[in-house]
DNA sequence: CGCCGTATTGACAATCCTCAAGTAAGGTGG
DNA sequence: CCACCTTACTTGAGGATTGTCAATACGGCG
């Protein structure tokens, strides 16, 4: 685990360049730059937030992938959602004191670290950023709603297709320049734990998608060959996503 | 549908009397009283927020039960969560323009109506209330996390027991005075759609709980006879809930 | 009384899980 | 360079869970 001083000044934040993210005013930018107390570079597999622990900090993913999950006593694991660049992680713990889920780095990950104690300053001094915090929480809720619909009511095949489109859309939005293939850095075990399926049945389901030439699997990563085909299987209906905020 | 002028002044809000809710400062109270533009009394079954519609307003449940849900094209329905007194409904639509789920009154319901356009005033003028909005969003997320864990990884019996304890705890918290029985105003169809099970299998599962004298079913409502027994079946671990905010 | 919504039950089928064994790719030490 | 790990993906067989279909019971209500 490598912790360190600020590496990426907010003023030249690479995320800001992406069309997807909203612009900051100079004052907002300056505030956020002071709000950020450091940067954390972690290897894949690191659990940087742990259930039942007081969460010391709030993080924004600056690069890499992570996932939120919960486990039952006997080890059954449910992945709740994934966090990609620009996503906020640890807000629940920041607001309510104790984490009720864990977060693990899926790939090597770079995190902006914000101090928990200073969250109130955001509300007192920057209403627009406070609004963005609520917006991000509402967006997370929306993703969870959709995921719950999947796990509760979609068939295994629909579920798998839906998840892959979902992740593919989110991943593509972060690398707008290159039109080359996007690989999703997940194993079949991650898919299983996200969809609430066993690893064996997940494998057989993904196999069907591969046989239809919709995806291809390469060890710990998934290549999406035909997003539209997956959408059909998933019953995906598009939604417009506007410029999103981030902190 | 009965819509009307203000019936319950915020100053004498019945929820405020409950130990569970945090106190407002006089200034906050006055602001909220002006922020509330009316009150809506709706019969059971009324869908007062609808997926894909622009949501005109933001609501707080003042009395009664409602539930959030989504449906797939072919009619499969997933209930996402329930809303009881003090719960905020419609925030997603308020912040992001369009609802991506519907909300239906489960019992006759009384709603405080807040004007969507004025949400920014909260952020500009009352940081403490803005914080509460984020807090409520994070709380909803937390409940969804737990529900997703249930649907994804718990067995039918565990799931059912968990849901009933969850609802019983929430319902009991709202009527602290009376120690009499609390009835959950749901049908087995609601349970099925919450747990992602078929109605038949739900019935058989609930039957098992009834045979163990943990619950009793009365038409459209469920009586919890033995909460501790249910907790054991569910694998429930307690969490501390502090004084919660509400708007 | 008959109608309707809800709960209940049995029989059978589909989905999904577990167990078990195998393959393929990559890394490591000799 | 090869033997030998480890990790992850595959596949088949059999069993448990859950779904579908169909019929019945029961109570409230016009």
Coordinates of C-alpha atoms (C1' of nucleotides) in Angstrom, one line a residue:
Chain A
X1 CA 0.0 0.0 0.0
X2 CA 1.4 3.3 -1.0
X3 CA 0.1 6.4 0.6
X4 CA 1.4 9.8 -0.4
X5 CA 1.2 13.5 -0.7
X6 CA -0.9 15.0 -3.4
X7 CA 0.2 13.8 -6.8
X8 CA -2.6 15.1 -9.0
X9 CA -3.5 18.8 -8.5
X10 CA -7.2 19.2 -8.8
X11 CA -6.5 22.1 -11.1
X12 CA -5.2 19.6 -13.7
X13 CA -7.5 16.7 -12.8
X14 CA -7.7 14.4 -15.7
X15 CA -11.4 13.7 -15.1
X16 CA -12.2 17.3 -15.6
X17 CA -11.2 17.0 -19.2
X18 CA -13.8 14.4 -19.9
X19 CA -16.9 15.8 -21.4
X20 CA -19.0 13.7 -19.1
X21 CA -18.2 15.8 -16.0
X22 CA -19.6 19.2 -15.2
X23 CA -17.3 22.2 -14.9
X24 CA -16.4 23.8 -11.6
X25 CA -16.3 27.5 -10.9
X26 CA -12.8 28.8 -9.9
X27 CA -14.0 29.1 -6.3
X28 CA -15.3 25.6 -6.2
X29 CA -12.1 24.3 -7.7
X30 CA -10.0 26.0 -5.2
X31 CA -12.2 24.7 -2.3
X32 CA -12.0 21.2 -3.6
X33 CA -8.3 21.4 -4.0
X34 CA -8.0 22.4 -0.3
X35 CA -10.5 19.8 0.7
X36 CA -8.5 17.0 -0.8
X37 CA -5.9 16.0 1.8
X38 CA -4.0 13.4 -0.2
X39 CA -3.9 10.7 -2.7
X40 CA -3.8 6.9 -2.2
X41 CA -2.4 4.4 -4.6
X42 CA -3.5 0.9 -3.8
X43 CA -2.9 -2.5 -5.5
X44 CA -5.7 -4.7 -6.7
X45 CA -7.3 -6.7 -3.9
X46 CA -6.8 -4.1 -1.2
X47 CA -9.8 -3.6 1.0
X48 CA -9.6 0.1 1.8
X49 CA -13.0 0.4 3.5
X50 CA -14.2 -2.4 5.8
X51 CA -17.7 -3.2 7.1
X52 CA -18.3 -2.3 10.8
X53 CA -15.2 -0.1 10.9
X54 CA -15.4 3.7 11.5
X55 CA -14.5 5.1 8.1
X56 CA -11.8 7.7 8.5
X57 CA -12.2 9.2 5.1
X58 CA -14.2 9.8 2.0
X59 CA -12.7 8.9 -1.3
X60 CA -13.2 9.7 -5.0
X61 CA -11.9 7.2 -7.5
X62 CA -9.3 9.0 -9.6
X63 CA -8.4 5.9 -11.6
X64 CA -9.0 2.2 -11.6
X65 CA -12.0 0.1 -10.5
X66 CA -13.3 -0.9 -7.1
X67 CA -16.4 -2.6 -5.8
X68 CA -18.6 -2.3 -2.8
X69 CA -19.8 -5.6 -1.2
X70 CA -21.3 -7.2 1.9
X71 CA -20.8 -10.7 3.3
X72 CA -22.9 -12.9 5.5
X73 CA -21.4 -14.8 8.4
X74 CA -20.9 -17.9 6.5
X75 CA -19.0 -16.2 3.7
X76 CA -21.7 -15.7 1.1
X77 CA -20.8 -12.5 -0.7
X78 CA -22.9 -9.9 -2.5
X79 CA -21.4 -7.3 -4.7
X80 CA -23.5 -4.2 -4.4
X81 CA -22.0 -2.0 -7.1
X82 CA -18.8 -1.0 -8.8
X83 CA -17.0 2.3 -8.5
X84 CA -15.1 3.8 -11.5
X85 CA -13.3 7.1 -12.0
X86 CA -15.2 10.0 -10.6
X87 CA -17.3 7.9 -8.2
X88 CA -17.5 8.7 -4.6
X89 CA -16.9 6.0 -2.0
X90 CA -17.4 6.0 1.7
X91 CA -20.2 8.6 2.0
X92 CA -22.4 6.4 4.1
X93 CA -19.6 6.0 6.7
X94 CA -18.8 9.7 6.5
X95 CA -22.3 10.7 7.3
X96 CA -23.4 8.0 9.6
X97 CA -20.3 7.0 11.4
X98 CA -19.9 3.3 10.5
X99 CA -19.5 1.5 7.3
X100 CA -22.0 -1.2 6.6
X101 CA -20.3 -2.5 3.5
X102 CA -16.7 -3.0 2.4
X103 CA -14.9 -1.7 -0.6
X104 CA -12.1 -3.5 -2.5
X105 CA -9.8 -2.4 -5.3
X106 CA -10.6 -4.5 -8.4
X107 CA -7.6 -3.1 -10.3
X108 CA -4.7 -1.0 -9.0
X109 CA -6.5 2.1 -7.9
X110 CA -5.8 5.8 -7.3
X111 CA -8.0 7.6 -4.8
X112 CA -8.4 11.2 -3.8
X113 CA -8.7 11.4 0.0
X114 CA -11.0 13.8 1.7
X115 CA -11.2 14.5 5.4
X116 CA -14.3 13.3 7.0
X117 CA -14.4 16.0 9.6
X118 CA -14.5 18.7 7.0
X119 CA -17.6 17.5 5.2
X120 CA -19.7 20.0 7.0
X121 CA -17.6 22.8 5.5
X122 CA -18.9 21.7 2.1
X123 CA -22.5 22.3 3.3
X124 CA -21.7 25.5 5.0
X125 CA -19.6 27.1 2.3
X126 CA -20.5 25.5 -1.0
X127 CA -24.1 24.8 -1.5
X128 CA -23.5 23.8 -5.1
X129 CA -21.0 21.1 -4.1
X130 CA -23.3 20.0 -1.3
X131 CA -26.0 19.5 -3.9
X132 CA -23.6 17.4 -5.9
X133 CA -23.0 15.2 -2.9
X134 CA -26.8 14.5 -2.7
X135 CA -26.9 14.1 -6.4
X136 CA -24.2 11.4 -6.3
X137 CA -26.0 9.6 -3.5
X138 CA -29.2 9.7 -5.5
X139 CA -27.4 8.3 -8.6
X140 CA -26.0 5.5 -6.5
X141 CA -29.5 4.7 -5.3
X142 CA -30.7 4.6 -8.8
X143 CA -28.0 2.1 -9.9
X144 CA -28.9 0.0 -6.9
X145 CA -32.6 0.1 -7.8
X146 CA -31.8 -1.2 -11.2
X147 CA -29.5 -3.9 -9.8
X148 CA -32.1 -5.0 -7.4
X149 CA -34.6 -5.3 -10.2
X150 CA -32.1 -7.5 -12.0
X151 CA -31.4 -9.8 -9.2
X152 CA -35.0 -10.1 -8.1
X153 CA -36.8 -10.3 -11.4
X154 CA -34.5 -11.0 -14.4
X155 CA -33.5 -14.5 -15.5
X156 CA -29.8 -15.4 -15.2
X157 CA -29.2 -14.7 -18.9
X158 CA -30.9 -11.3 -18.8
X159 CA -29.1 -10.4 -15.6
X160 CA -25.7 -11.2 -17.0
X161 CA -26.3 -9.3 -20.2
X162 CA -27.7 -6.4 -18.3
X163 CA -24.6 -6.2 -16.0
X164 CA -22.2 -6.3 -18.9
X165 CA -24.0 -3.6 -20.8
X166 CA -24.2 -1.5 -17.6
X167 CA -20.4 -1.8 -16.9
X168 CA -19.5 -1.4 -20.6
X169 CA -21.5 1.8 -20.8
X170 CA -19.9 3.2 -17.7
X171 CA -16.4 2.2 -18.8
X172 CA -16.8 3.6 -22.3
X173 CA -17.9 6.9 -20.9
X174 CA -14.5 7.3 -19.3
X175 CA -12.4 6.8 -22.4
X176 CA -14.2 8.8 -25.0
X177 CA -11.2 9.3 -27.3
X178 CA -10.3 5.7 -28.2
X179 CA -12.9 3.7 -30.0
X180 CA -10.9 0.5 -29.4
X181 CA -12.3 -2.3 -27.3
X182 CA -13.0 -1.8 -23.7
X183 CA -12.2 -4.6 -21.3
X184 CA -14.1 -5.1 -18.1
X185 CA -11.5 -6.1 -15.4
X186 CA -13.7 -8.6 -13.6
X187 CA -13.6 -12.4 -13.1
X188 CA -16.6 -14.7 -13.4
X189 CA -16.6 -14.9 -9.6
X190 CA -17.3 -11.1 -9.5
X191 CA -20.1 -11.5 -11.9
X192 CA -21.6 -14.4 -9.9
X193 CA -21.4 -12.4 -6.7
X194 CA -23.0 -9.4 -8.3
X195 CA -25.9 -11.3 -9.9
X196 CA -26.5 -13.5 -6.9
X197 CA -25.7 -16.7 -8.8
X198 CA -23.3 -19.6 -8.2
X199 CA -20.0 -19.5 -10.0
X200 CA -20.9 -22.6 -12.0
X201 CA -24.2 -21.4 -13.2
X202 CA -22.6 -18.0 -14.0
X203 CA -20.1 -19.7 -16.1
X204 CA -22.7 -21.6 -18.1
X205 CA -24.7 -18.4 -18.6
X206 CA -21.7 -16.4 -19.8
X207 CA -20.9 -19.3 -22.1
X208 CA -24.2 -18.8 -23.8
X209 CA -23.5 -15.2 -24.4
X210 CA -20.0 -16.1 -25.7
X211 CA -21.5 -18.7 -28.1
X212 CA -23.7 -15.9 -29.5
X213 CA -20.6 -13.9 -30.1
X214 CA -21.7 -11.2 -27.7
X215 CA -18.7 -11.3 -25.4
X216 CA -15.4 -13.0 -25.2
X217 CA -13.7 -14.0 -21.9
X218 CA -10.0 -13.6 -21.3
X219 CA -8.9 -14.7 -17.9
X220 CA -9.8 -12.0 -15.5
X221 CA -11.4 -9.7 -18.0
X222 CA -14.4 -9.5 -20.3
X223 CA -14.4 -8.1 -23.8
X224 CA -17.8 -6.9 -25.0
X225 CA -18.1 -7.7 -28.7
X226 CA -21.7 -6.7 -29.4
X227 CA -23.2 -4.2 -27.0
X228 CA -26.4 -3.9 -29.0
X229 CA -26.8 -7.7 -29.0
X230 CA -26.4 -7.7 -25.2
X231 CA -28.9 -4.9 -24.9
X232 CA -31.5 -7.0 -26.7
X233 CA -30.9 -10.0 -24.4
X234 CA -31.0 -7.7 -21.4
X235 CA -34.1 -5.8 -22.3
X236 CA -32.2 -2.6 -21.9
X237 CA -33.9 0.6 -22.4
X238 CA -31.8 3.7 -22.8
X239 CA -31.8 6.5 -20.4
X240 CA -30.3 9.9 -21.0
X241 CA -27.5 10.8 -18.7
X242 CA -26.6 14.4 -18.5
X243 CA -23.4 15.9 -17.3
X244 CA -22.7 14.6 -13.9
X245 CA -21.1 16.3 -11.0
X246 CA -18.2 15.0 -9.0
X247 CA -16.1 16.1 -6.1
Chain B
X1 CA -57.7 11.7 -4.7
X2 CA -58.0 14.5 -2.2
X3 CA -55.5 17.4 -2.4
X4 CA -55.7 20.3 -0.1
X5 CA -54.3 23.2 1.7
X6 CA -52.0 22.7 4.6
X7 CA -53.7 20.6 7.3
X8 CA -50.9 19.8 9.7
X9 CA -48.8 22.8 10.6
X10 CA -45.1 21.8 10.8
X11 CA -45.0 23.5 14.2
X12 CA -47.2 20.8 15.6
X13 CA -46.0 18.0 13.4
X14 CA -46.9 14.7 15.0
X15 CA -43.6 13.1 13.9
X16 CA -41.6 15.7 15.8
X17 CA -43.0 14.3 19.1
X18 CA -41.4 10.9 18.4
X19 CA -38.1 10.4 20.2
X20 CA -36.7 8.9 17.0
X21 CA -36.5 12.2 15.1
X22 CA -34.0 14.9 15.7
X23 CA -35.1 18.4 16.8
X24 CA -35.2 21.4 14.6
X25 CA -34.0 24.8 15.5
X26 CA -36.7 27.5 15.4
X27 CA -35.2 28.9 12.2
X28 CA -35.2 25.5 10.5
X29 CA -38.7 24.8 11.6
X30 CA -39.9 28.1 10.1
X31 CA -38.1 27.4 6.9
X32 CA -39.6 24.0 6.5
X33 CA -43.0 25.3 7.3
X34 CA -42.7 27.7 4.3
X35 CA -41.1 25.1 2.1
X36 CA -44.1 22.8 2.5
X37 CA -46.7 23.9 0.0
X38 CA -49.5 21.5 0.8
X39 CA -50.7 18.2 2.0
X40 CA -52.0 15.3 0.0
X41 CA -54.3 12.6 1.3
X42 CA -54.5 9.6 -1.0
X43 CA -56.3 6.3 -0.8
X44 CA -54.4 2.9 -0.9
X45 CA -53.4 1.9 -4.3
X46 CA -52.8 5.4 -5.7
X47 CA -49.7 5.7 -7.7
X48 CA -48.5 9.1 -6.9
X49 CA -45.1 8.9 -8.5
X50 CA -44.7 7.2 -11.9
X51 CA -41.6 5.9 -13.7
X52 CA -40.5 7.9 -16.7
X53 CA -42.6 10.9 -15.6
X54 CA -41.2 14.2 -14.7
X55 CA -41.7 14.3 -11.0
X56 CA -43.3 17.6 -10.0
X57 CA -42.8 17.4 -6.4
X58 CA -41.0 16.0 -3.4
X59 CA -42.9 14.3 -0.6
X60 CA -42.5 13.3 3.0
X61 CA -44.7 10.6 4.3
X62 CA -46.7 12.1 7.2
X63 CA -48.8 9.0 7.8
X64 CA -49.4 5.6 6.2
X65 CA -47.3 3.3 4.1
X66 CA -46.1 3.4 0.5
X67 CA -43.7 1.4 -1.6
X68 CA -41.2 2.1 -4.4
X69 CA -41.1 -0.3 -7.3
X70 CA -40.1 -0.9 -10.8
X71 CA -41.6 -3.1 -13.5
X72 CA -40.2 -4.8 -16.6
X73 CA -42.0 -4.7 -19.9
X74 CA -43.7 -8.0 -19.4
X75 CA -45.1 -7.0 -16.0
X76 CA -42.6 -8.6 -13.6
X77 CA -42.5 -6.3 -10.6
X78 CA -39.8 -5.6 -8.1
X79 CA -40.5 -3.7 -4.9
X80 CA -37.4 -1.7 -4.0
X81 CA -38.3 -0.4 -0.6
X82 CA -41.1 0.8 1.6
X83 CA -41.7 4.3 2.8
X84 CA -43.1 5.0 6.3
X85 CA -43.7 8.1 8.3
X86 CA -40.9 10.6 8.0
X87 CA -39.5 9.0 4.9
X88 CA -38.7 11.2 1.9
X89 CA -39.9 10.1 -1.5
X90 CA -39.2 11.5 -5.0
X91 CA -35.7 12.9 -4.3
X92 CA -34.3 11.1 -7.3
X93 CA -36.8 12.8 -9.6
X94 CA -36.3 16.1 -7.9
X95 CA -32.6 16.1 -8.4
X96 CA -32.3 14.3 -11.8
X97 CA -35.5 15.3 -13.5
X98 CA -37.1 12.0 -14.2
X99 CA -38.4 9.3 -12.0
X100 CA -36.9 5.8 -12.6
X101 CA -39.3 4.1 -10.3
X102 CA -42.9 4.4 -9.3
X103 CA -44.4 4.9 -5.8
X104 CA -47.7 3.5 -4.7
X105 CA -49.7 4.1 -1.5
X106 CA -49.9 0.8 0.4
X107 CA -52.4 2.2 2.9
X108 CA -54.3 5.5 2.8
X109 CA -51.5 7.9 3.0
X110 CA -50.9 11.5 4.0
X111 CA -48.0 13.3 2.3
X112 CA -46.3 16.7 2.9
X113 CA -45.7 18.3 -0.5
X114 CA -42.6 20.2 -1.2
X115 CA -41.9 22.2 -4.3
X116 CA -39.3 20.8 -6.5
X117 CA -38.0 24.2 -7.8
X118 CA -37.3 25.4 -4.3
X119 CA -34.9 22.5 -3.4
X120 CA -31.9 24.8 -4.1
X121 CA -33.1 27.2 -1.4
X122 CA -32.4 24.4 1.1
X123 CA -28.9 24.2 -0.1
X124 CA -28.3 27.9 -0.2
X125 CA -30.0 28.8 3.1
X126 CA -30.0 25.8 5.4
X127 CA -26.8 23.7 5.2
X128 CA -28.0 21.6 8.1
X129 CA -31.2 20.6 6.2
X130 CA -29.2 20.1 3.1
X131 CA -27.0 17.7 5.1
X132 CA -30.1 15.9 6.2
X133 CA -31.2 15.4 2.6
X134 CA -27.9 13.7 1.9
X135 CA -28.2 11.7 5.1
X136 CA -31.6 10.5 4.1
X137 CA -30.3 9.5 0.6
X138 CA -27.5 7.6 2.2
X139 CA -29.9 5.9 4.6
X140 CA -32.0 4.7 1.7
X141 CA -28.9 3.4 0.0
X142 CA -28.0 1.5 3.1
X143 CA -31.4 -0.2 3.2
X144 CA -31.1 -1.0 -0.5
X145 CA -27.7 -2.6 0.1
X146 CA -29.2 -4.8 2.7
X147 CA -32.2 -5.7 0.6
X148 CA -29.9 -6.5 -2.3
X149 CA -27.8 -8.8 -0.1
X150 CA -31.1 -10.6 0.9
X151 CA -32.3 -11.1 -2.6
X152 CA -28.9 -12.1 -3.9
X153 CA -27.6 -14.3 -1.2
X154 CA -30.1 -15.3 1.4
X155 CA -32.4 -18.4 1.1
X156 CA -36.2 -17.8 0.7
X157 CA -36.8 -18.5 4.4
X158 CA -34.0 -16.2 5.5
X159 CA -35.2 -13.5 3.1
X160 CA -38.7 -13.6 4.3
X161 CA -37.8 -13.5 8.0
X162 CA -35.4 -10.7 7.3
X163 CA -37.9 -8.6 5.6
X164 CA -40.5 -9.0 8.3
X165 CA -38.1 -8.1 11.0
X166 CA -36.9 -5.1 9.0
X167 CA -40.5 -3.8 8.5
X168 CA -41.4 -4.7 12.1
X169 CA -38.5 -2.7 13.5
X170 CA -39.4 0.3 11.3
X171 CA -43.0 0.1 12.1
X172 CA -42.5 -0.2 15.9
X173 CA -40.2 2.8 15.9
X174 CA -43.1 4.9 14.9
X175 CA -45.5 3.9 17.6
X176 CA -43.3 3.9 20.7
X177 CA -46.1 4.4 23.2
X178 CA -48.2 1.4 22.6
X179 CA -46.7 -2.0 23.2
X180 CA -49.6 -3.7 21.5
X181 CA -49.1 -5.7 18.4
X182 CA -48.0 -4.0 15.2
X183 CA -49.5 -5.2 12.0
X184 CA -47.7 -4.9 8.7
X185 CA -50.1 -3.8 6.0
X186 CA -48.8 -6.0 3.2
X187 CA -50.2 -8.8 1.2
X188 CA -48.2 -12.0 0.3
X189 CA -47.9 -10.6 -3.2
X190 CA -46.0 -7.6 -1.8
X191 CA -43.7 -9.9 0.0
X192 CA -43.1 -11.9 -3.1
X193 CA -42.3 -8.9 -5.2
X194 CA -39.9 -7.5 -2.6
X195 CA -38.1 -10.8 -2.2
X196 CA -37.9 -11.7 -5.9
X197 CA -39.9 -14.9 -5.4
X198 CA -43.1 -16.2 -6.9
X199 CA -46.3 -15.8 -5.0
X200 CA -46.7 -19.6 -4.5
X201 CA -43.3 -20.1 -3.1
X202 CA -43.7 -17.1 -0.9
X203 CA -46.8 -18.5 0.5
X204 CA -45.1 -21.8 1.3
X205 CA -42.2 -20.0 2.9
X206 CA -44.5 -17.8 5.0
X207 CA -46.4 -20.9 6.0
X208 CA -43.2 -22.3 7.5
X209 CA -42.7 -19.2 9.6
X210 CA -46.4 -19.4 10.7
X211 CA -46.0 -23.0 11.7
X212 CA -43.2 -22.1 13.9
X213 CA -45.4 -19.5 15.5
X214 CA -43.3 -16.6 14.4
X215 CA -46.0 -14.8 12.5
X216 CA -49.7 -15.0 11.8
X217 CA -51.3 -13.9 8.5
X218 CA -54.6 -12.0 8.4
X219 CA -55.7 -11.3 4.9
X220 CA -53.7 -8.3 3.8
X221 CA -51.7 -7.9 6.9
X222 CA -49.0 -9.7 8.9
X223 CA -48.8 -10.0 12.6
X224 CA -45.3 -10.5 14.0
X225 CA -45.6 -12.9 17.0
X226 CA -41.9 -13.5 17.7
X227 CA -39.5 -10.9 16.5
X228 CA -36.5 -12.6 18.2
X229 CA -37.4 -15.9 16.6
X230 CA -37.5 -14.2 13.2
X231 CA -34.2 -12.6 13.8
X232 CA -32.6 -16.0 14.5
X233 CA -34.0 -17.4 11.2
X234 CA -32.9 -14.3 9.4
X235 CA -29.4 -14.1 10.8
X236 CA -30.1 -10.5 11.8
X237 CA -27.4 -8.6 13.5
X238 CA -28.4 -5.4 15.2
X239 CA -27.2 -2.0 14.3
X240 CA -27.5 1.1 16.3
X241 CA -29.7 3.7 14.8
X242 CA -29.2 7.2 16.1
X243 CA -31.7 10.0 16.0
X244 CA -32.5 10.5 12.4
X245 CA -33.3 13.7 10.6
X246 CA -36.2 14.4 8.4
X247 CA -37.6 17.2 6.4
Chain C
dC1 C1' -76.3 -15.1 -2.5
dG2 C1' -72.6 -14.6 -5.8
dC3 C1' -68.4 -12.1 -6.9
dC4 C1' -63.8 -10.8 -6.0
dG5 C1' -59.4 -10.6 -4.0
dT6 C1' -56.4 -13.2 -1.2
dA7 C1' -54.4 -17.3 0.8
dT8 C1' -53.5 -22.3 0.3
dT9 C1' -52.2 -26.8 -1.6
dG10 C1' -50.5 -30.4 -4.8
dA11 C1' -48.2 -32.0 -8.9
dC12 C1' -44.8 -31.3 -12.1
dA13 C1' -41.3 -28.6 -14.6
dA14 C1' -37.6 -25.3 -15.0
dT15 C1' -34.0 -23.0 -13.0
dC16 C1' -30.2 -23.0 -10.3
dC17 C1' -26.8 -25.2 -6.9
dT18 C1' -23.3 -28.5 -5.4
dC19 C1' -19.9 -31.8 -6.1
dA20 C1' -16.4 -33.3 -8.8
dA21 C1' -13.2 -33.5 -12.3
dG22 C1' -10.8 -31.4 -16.0
dT23 C1' -8.5 -27.9 -19.0
dA24 C1' -5.9 -23.8 -20.0
dA25 C1' -2.8 -20.0 -19.0
dG26 C1' 0.6 -17.7 -16.3
dG27 C1' 4.2 -17.5 -12.8
dT28 C1' 8.2 -19.6 -10.3
dG29 C1' 12.1 -22.2 -9.1
dG30 C1' 15.3 -25.6 -10.5
Chain D
dC1 C1' 13.7 -24.6 -20.7
dC2 C1' 10.9 -27.5 -18.2
dA3 C1' 8.4 -29.3 -13.9
dC4 C1' 5.2 -27.8 -11.0
dC5 C1' 2.3 -24.5 -8.8
dT6 C1' -1.7 -21.5 -8.7
dT7 C1' -5.7 -19.2 -10.5
dA8 C1' -9.5 -19.1 -13.3
dC9 C1' -12.5 -21.0 -16.6
dT10 C1' -15.2 -25.5 -18.2
dT11 C1' -18.1 -29.3 -18.2
dG12 C1' -21.2 -33.1 -16.7
dA13 C1' -24.2 -35.4 -13.3
dG14 C1' -27.4 -35.3 -9.9
dG15 C1' -30.0 -32.9 -6.4
dA16 C1' -32.2 -28.9 -4.1
dT17 C1' -34.7 -24.8 -4.6
dT18 C1' -38.0 -22.2 -6.8
dG19 C1' -41.5 -21.5 -10.6
dT20 C1' -45.9 -22.6 -13.2
dC21 C1' -50.3 -24.4 -13.5
dA22 C1' -54.5 -25.6 -11.6
dA23 C1' -57.8 -26.2 -8.2
dT24 C1' -59.7 -25.1 -3.7
dA25 C1' -60.8 -22.4 0.5
dC26 C1' -62.1 -18.4 2.8
dG27 C1' -63.8 -13.9 3.9
dG28 C1' -65.6 -9.2 2.8
dC29 C1' -68.9 -6.8 0.3
dG30 C1' -72.5 -5.3 -2.9

